[in-house]
Amino acid sequence: MEEPCSSASFAVDEPLVGSAPVATGWICLEQDGPWGAKAWTDSHLDPEIGAAIESVAGLHGVRPSLIRRPGRHADPGISTSRRVLVAHSRPGSAWLLAGRVDSPADVLRLDFGAVAAGDRDRALASLPGLATAEPQLLVCTNGTRDTCCARLGRPIAAAAAASHPGRVWEVTHTSGHRFAPTTVLLPSGSLHGRVLDAAPLLAAESAGALDLRGYRGRSVWPAAGQVAEEHVRREFGVTGLDDLEVSGADSEWTVSHRDGRQWRVGVTTYVDGERPESCGKVSKPVTRYSVTVH
């Protein structure tokens, strides 16, 4: 029997940090029923509408996801009305809007450029009916894309939903199946993997803090920037959700604290070991990081 990708990743001690997908904003559309591996065009959602939303979101650096409530996923197909979440994730200016649209096609009216730029008022004007929402937790459970996500993610989603009713969703894809169970917190765009209990993650986000257990990174920064931020947090005990801003490129990064402190962080990559990126896929090298703080 083939070893699950999550077990293979854990066995080689693959680092979690630096694995979050890059996105400044998020658009999540409720879609009940089954999800295919490419859910935007392989679900009960009209594939033309799904492809259009996925395309325009990607052009603006906004991450599109389908969501559904934990539990049974029957899709009676009676109504086209469904819930949406729209988030901007930049530290210090993150926001989350939630509400309903009459039809999935209505999402195409959203000003995706405003979402990426953090212009809440312009985004709201483009899709009226949304309102500021409490932080939300997304748990990847799409077993058609990777069996580890369903097998490990669904119990985590159900348990978190029991303690935070109305604020937990199953989601189609967060990247990094091999880190299952994986989660996304909105509005911050903070991702976690190998999650044992997701409820504390949502509680921390709601309190303006970041739980570093299983932290993969914040989506607004590329991989090396995520590594720099996480290293400073661990070394200097920084727990405030929006305490840090990160700038730089390649191997040289500056991490700035809102209290005025600043660190220059060097991040270099190397490979060591192999594991499959997903169940059933060929093995690929594991990326690791070496970090220095000046």
Short mmCIF file of C-alpha atoms in Angstrom, two decimals:
data_model
loop_
_atom_site.label_atom_id
_atom_site.label_comp_id
_atom_site.label_asym_id
_atom_site.label_seq_id
_atom_site.Cartn_x
_atom_site.Cartn_y
_atom_site.Cartn_z
CA MET A 1 0.00 0.00 0.00
CA GLU A 2 1.32 3.43 -0.97
CA GLU A 3 2.33 5.70 1.91
CA PRO A 4 0.04 8.75 2.22
CA CYS A 5 1.74 11.99 1.19
CA SER A 6 1.12 13.52 4.62
CA SER A 7 2.95 10.63 6.30
CA ALA A 8 5.84 10.83 3.83
CA SER A 9 6.23 14.57 4.44
CA PHE A 10 6.17 14.11 8.19
CA ALA A 11 8.69 11.26 8.01
CA VAL A 12 11.34 13.46 6.36
CA ASP A 13 10.54 16.38 8.70
CA GLU A 14 9.61 18.68 5.82
CA PRO A 15 9.35 22.27 7.11
CA LEU A 16 5.89 23.80 7.14
CA VAL A 17 6.98 27.43 7.02
CA GLY A 18 7.38 28.97 3.59
CA SER A 19 4.68 26.77 2.06
CA ALA A 20 1.70 29.16 2.06
CA PRO A 21 0.36 30.17 -1.37
CA VAL A 22 0.88 33.82 -2.27
CA ALA A 23 -2.26 35.98 -2.33
CA THR A 24 -3.14 39.46 -1.08
CA GLY A 25 -6.86 38.72 -1.08
CA TRP A 26 -9.37 35.87 -1.00
CA ILE A 27 -12.76 35.23 -2.59
CA CYS A 28 -14.71 32.24 -1.29
CA LEU A 29 -18.01 31.10 -2.81
CA GLU A 30 -20.33 28.60 -1.16
CA GLN A 31 -20.94 25.50 -3.28
CA ASP A 32 -22.59 22.43 -1.80
CA GLY A 33 -22.45 18.99 -3.34
CA PRO A 34 -19.38 17.08 -4.52
CA TRP A 35 -16.15 18.75 -5.61
CA GLY A 36 -13.84 17.49 -8.32
CA ALA A 37 -10.07 17.87 -8.31
CA LYS A 38 -10.43 21.19 -10.17
CA ALA A 39 -13.52 22.26 -8.28
CA TRP A 40 -14.23 25.60 -9.98
CA THR A 41 -14.96 23.73 -13.20
CA ASP A 42 -15.79 20.31 -11.75
CA SER A 43 -18.66 20.67 -9.27
CA HIS A 44 -22.35 21.57 -9.42
CA LEU A 45 -21.29 25.16 -10.15
CA ASP A 46 -21.69 26.24 -13.78
CA PRO A 47 -18.17 25.56 -15.15
CA GLU A 48 -18.17 28.66 -17.36
CA ILE A 49 -18.93 30.89 -14.38
CA GLY A 50 -16.42 29.01 -12.26
CA ALA A 51 -13.68 29.38 -14.85
CA ALA A 52 -14.41 33.10 -15.24
CA ILE A 53 -14.22 33.76 -11.49
CA GLU A 54 -11.04 31.72 -11.17
CA SER A 55 -9.43 33.58 -14.06
CA VAL A 56 -10.22 37.15 -13.02
CA ALA A 57 -9.29 36.47 -9.39
CA GLY A 58 -5.93 35.05 -10.42
CA LEU A 59 -5.17 38.06 -12.60
CA HIS A 60 -5.40 40.29 -9.51
CA GLY A 61 -3.54 38.08 -7.03
CA VAL A 62 -6.76 37.10 -5.26
CA ARG A 63 -7.08 33.46 -4.22
CA PRO A 64 -10.41 31.85 -5.26
CA SER A 65 -11.87 28.98 -3.25
CA LEU A 66 -15.14 27.10 -3.02
CA ILE A 67 -16.47 26.52 0.49
CA ARG A 68 -19.23 24.56 2.20
CA ARG A 69 -20.30 23.95 5.78
CA PRO A 70 -18.84 20.89 7.56
CA GLY A 71 -21.09 17.83 7.52
CA ARG A 72 -23.34 16.36 4.85
CA HIS A 73 -23.03 17.99 1.44
CA ALA A 74 -26.25 17.31 -0.42
CA ASP A 75 -26.93 19.89 -3.12
CA PRO A 76 -30.68 20.01 -3.86
CA GLY A 77 -30.12 22.59 -6.59
CA ILE A 78 -33.25 24.49 -5.57
CA SER A 79 -31.67 27.93 -5.17
CA THR A 80 -28.72 29.69 -6.76
CA SER A 81 -28.35 32.00 -3.75
CA ARG A 82 -25.27 31.29 -1.67
CA ARG A 83 -22.83 32.87 0.77
CA VAL A 84 -19.54 34.56 -0.11
CA LEU A 85 -16.47 35.69 1.81
CA VAL A 86 -14.21 38.46 0.53
CA ALA A 87 -10.97 39.24 2.36
CA HIS A 88 -7.88 41.43 2.11
CA SER A 89 -4.92 40.13 4.10
CA ARG A 90 -2.24 42.84 4.35
CA PRO A 91 -1.11 43.31 8.00
CA GLY A 92 -2.58 46.42 9.60
CA SER A 93 -5.28 46.80 6.96
CA ALA A 94 -6.84 43.33 6.74
CA TRP A 95 -10.63 43.08 6.47
CA LEU A 96 -13.30 40.49 5.84
CA LEU A 97 -16.71 40.93 4.23
CA ALA A 98 -19.43 38.31 4.12
CA GLY A 99 -22.95 38.02 2.78
CA ARG A 100 -25.07 36.44 0.08
CA VAL A 101 -25.30 36.72 -3.68
CA ASP A 102 -28.42 35.84 -5.63
CA SER A 103 -26.39 33.96 -8.22
CA PRO A 104 -22.76 32.80 -8.56
CA ALA A 105 -22.47 35.05 -11.63
CA ASP A 106 -22.90 38.05 -9.31
CA VAL A 107 -19.38 37.43 -8.00
CA LEU A 108 -18.04 38.62 -11.35
CA ARG A 109 -19.24 42.13 -10.43
CA LEU A 110 -16.73 42.22 -7.56
CA ASP A 111 -13.90 44.70 -8.00
CA PHE A 112 -11.04 42.24 -7.62
CA GLY A 113 -8.48 45.01 -8.01
CA ALA A 114 -9.96 46.74 -4.97
CA VAL A 115 -9.74 43.51 -2.98
CA ALA A 116 -6.07 43.12 -3.88
CA ALA A 117 -5.35 46.77 -3.05
CA GLY A 118 -7.22 46.64 0.25
CA ASP A 119 -9.81 49.23 -0.80
CA ARG A 120 -12.71 47.94 1.30
CA ASP A 121 -15.17 50.68 0.34
CA ARG A 122 -14.65 50.18 -3.39
CA ALA A 123 -14.96 46.40 -3.03
CA LEU A 124 -18.15 46.82 -1.02
CA ALA A 125 -19.62 49.22 -3.56
CA SER A 126 -19.06 46.69 -6.32
CA LEU A 127 -20.92 43.93 -4.48
CA PRO A 128 -23.53 45.52 -2.19
CA GLY A 129 -25.12 43.46 0.52
CA LEU A 130 -21.88 42.33 2.10
CA ALA A 131 -20.95 43.38 5.63
CA THR A 132 -17.98 43.16 7.98
CA ALA A 133 -17.67 39.66 9.41
CA GLU A 134 -15.91 37.91 12.28
CA PRO A 135 -12.77 35.91 11.43
CA GLN A 136 -13.44 32.63 9.64
CA LEU A 137 -11.60 29.30 9.48
CA LEU A 138 -11.29 27.23 6.30
CA VAL A 139 -10.23 23.57 6.45
CA CYS A 140 -9.19 21.74 3.29
CA THR A 141 -11.30 18.58 2.82
CA ASN A 142 -11.28 17.96 -0.94
CA GLY A 143 -10.61 14.24 -1.09
CA THR A 144 -10.96 14.13 -4.87
CA ARG A 145 -7.85 16.28 -5.12
CA ASP A 146 -5.97 14.46 -2.35
CA THR A 147 -7.24 11.75 -0.02
CA CYS A 148 -5.22 13.06 2.94
CA CYS A 149 -7.25 16.28 2.91
CA ALA A 150 -10.56 14.47 3.32
CA ARG A 151 -9.37 11.75 5.68
CA LEU A 152 -7.58 14.15 8.03
CA GLY A 153 -9.35 17.44 7.37
CA ARG A 154 -13.01 16.57 7.86
CA PRO A 155 -12.74 15.58 11.55
CA ILE A 156 -10.77 18.77 12.24
CA ALA A 157 -13.43 20.88 10.50
CA ALA A 158 -16.28 19.19 12.37
CA ALA A 159 -14.62 19.66 15.76
CA ALA A 160 -13.84 23.33 15.12
CA ALA A 161 -17.39 23.97 13.89
CA ALA A 162 -18.77 22.55 17.13
CA SER A 163 -16.87 25.12 19.19
CA HIS A 164 -17.18 28.02 16.70
CA PRO A 165 -20.61 27.57 15.04
CA GLY A 166 -21.13 29.54 11.84
CA ARG A 167 -17.45 30.43 11.47
CA VAL A 168 -15.91 27.26 10.04
CA TRP A 169 -15.95 26.06 6.44
CA GLU A 170 -14.63 23.19 4.39
CA VAL A 171 -12.57 24.52 1.46
CA THR A 172 -11.51 23.08 -1.87
CA HIS A 173 -7.78 23.76 -1.91
CA THR A 174 -5.16 25.48 0.25
CA SER A 175 -2.09 23.97 -1.49
CA GLY A 176 0.25 21.67 0.39
CA HIS A 177 -1.88 18.50 0.60
CA ARG A 178 1.10 16.76 2.18
CA PHE A 179 0.71 19.02 5.23
CA ALA A 180 -2.88 17.86 5.88
CA PRO A 181 -4.85 18.76 7.85
CA THR A 182 -4.38 22.29 6.48
CA THR A 183 -6.26 25.47 7.37
CA VAL A 184 -6.65 29.10 6.29
CA LEU A 185 -7.63 31.93 8.60
CA LEU A 186 -9.44 34.96 7.20
CA PRO A 187 -8.97 37.83 7.00
CA SER A 188 -5.24 37.46 7.81
CA GLY A 189 -4.49 34.82 5.19
CA SER A 190 -2.50 32.84 7.76
CA LEU A 191 -2.08 29.17 6.91
CA HIS A 192 -1.36 26.22 9.18
CA GLY A 193 -0.58 22.57 8.56
CA ARG A 194 -0.48 19.26 10.43
CA VAL A 195 -3.24 20.75 12.56
CA LEU A 196 -4.32 18.73 15.58
CA ASP A 197 -6.97 21.17 16.83
CA ALA A 198 -8.10 24.11 14.70
CA ALA A 199 -10.31 25.82 17.29
CA PRO A 200 -7.38 27.55 19.08
CA LEU A 201 -6.16 28.92 15.75
CA LEU A 202 -9.48 30.70 15.15
CA ALA A 203 -9.63 31.86 18.76
CA ALA A 204 -6.17 33.42 18.42
CA GLU A 205 -7.05 35.19 15.16
CA SER A 206 -10.21 36.56 16.77
CA ALA A 207 -8.11 37.94 19.64
CA GLY A 208 -5.61 39.60 17.29
CA ALA A 209 -2.91 37.00 17.95
CA LEU A 210 -1.13 34.31 15.95
CA ASP A 211 -0.78 30.71 17.09
CA LEU A 212 2.57 29.52 15.73
CA ARG A 213 1.83 25.81 16.10
CA GLY A 214 1.93 24.40 12.58
CA TYR A 215 2.33 27.87 11.03
CA ARG A 216 2.99 27.77 7.28
CA GLY A 217 3.10 31.52 6.67
CA ARG A 218 0.99 34.51 5.77
CA SER A 219 -0.16 34.59 2.17
CA VAL A 220 0.79 38.20 1.45
CA TRP A 221 4.50 37.32 1.33
CA PRO A 222 6.49 34.95 -0.89
CA ALA A 223 8.08 31.85 0.61
CA ALA A 224 11.34 33.44 1.82
CA GLY A 225 9.44 36.38 3.33
CA GLN A 226 7.19 33.93 5.17
CA VAL A 227 10.27 32.21 6.56
CA ALA A 228 11.80 35.52 7.68
CA GLU A 229 8.61 36.55 9.49
CA GLU A 230 8.18 33.21 11.24
CA HIS A 231 11.82 33.15 12.37
CA VAL A 232 11.59 36.61 13.94
CA ARG A 233 8.34 35.67 15.67
CA ARG A 234 9.85 32.56 17.22
CA GLU A 235 13.20 34.08 18.16
CA PHE A 236 11.81 37.28 19.67
CA GLY A 237 8.44 36.08 20.98
CA VAL A 238 6.25 38.20 18.69
CA THR A 239 2.63 37.00 18.89
CA GLY A 240 0.50 39.95 17.74
CA LEU A 241 -1.23 39.09 14.49
CA ASP A 242 -0.36 42.36 12.76
CA ASP A 243 2.84 43.21 14.66
CA LEU A 244 5.18 42.57 11.73
CA GLU A 245 5.61 43.79 8.17
CA VAL A 246 8.03 42.16 5.75
CA SER A 247 9.85 43.60 2.74
CA GLY A 248 12.70 42.48 0.54
CA ALA A 249 13.48 39.99 -2.19
CA ASP A 250 15.58 36.94 -2.96
CA SER A 251 17.70 36.19 0.13
CA GLU A 252 17.62 39.59 1.88
CA TRP A 253 14.59 40.59 3.94
CA THR A 254 13.67 43.29 6.42
CA VAL A 255 11.17 42.46 9.15
CA SER A 256 9.74 45.55 10.86
CA HIS A 257 7.80 45.61 14.13
CA ARG A 258 5.15 48.26 14.62
CA ASP A 259 6.95 49.28 17.84
CA GLY A 260 9.92 50.44 15.74
CA ARG A 261 12.21 47.43 16.02
CA GLN A 262 13.68 46.12 12.81
CA TRP A 263 15.63 43.03 11.79
CA ARG A 264 17.60 42.22 8.66
CA VAL A 265 17.05 38.57 7.86
CA GLY A 266 18.98 36.43 5.40
CA VAL A 267 17.12 33.44 3.97
CA THR A 268 18.84 30.87 1.78
CA THR A 269 17.31 27.71 0.36
CA TYR A 270 18.71 24.24 -0.14
CA VAL A 271 17.27 20.82 -0.85
CA ASP A 272 17.58 17.71 1.27
CA GLY A 273 15.46 14.58 1.03
CA GLU A 274 12.42 13.72 -1.10
CA ARG A 275 8.69 13.23 -0.73
CA PRO A 276 5.64 13.28 -3.04
CA GLU A 277 3.84 16.63 -3.30
CA SER A 278 0.52 14.82 -3.23
CA CYS A 279 -0.79 11.27 -2.95
CA GLY A 280 0.00 9.27 -6.07
CA LYS A 281 2.53 11.79 -7.41
CA VAL A 282 6.24 11.23 -8.00
CA SER A 283 8.73 12.20 -5.29
CA LYS A 284 10.35 15.63 -5.46
CA PRO A 285 13.14 17.31 -3.46
CA VAL A 286 12.31 18.90 -0.12
CA THR A 287 13.08 22.62 0.10
CA ARG A 288 14.65 23.72 3.37
CA TYR A 289 15.80 27.10 4.66
CA SER A 290 18.82 28.51 6.44
CA VAL A 291 18.13 31.76 8.31
CA THR A 292 20.41 34.43 9.78
CA VAL A 293 19.29 37.54 11.66
CA HIS A 294 21.36 40.74 11.77
#
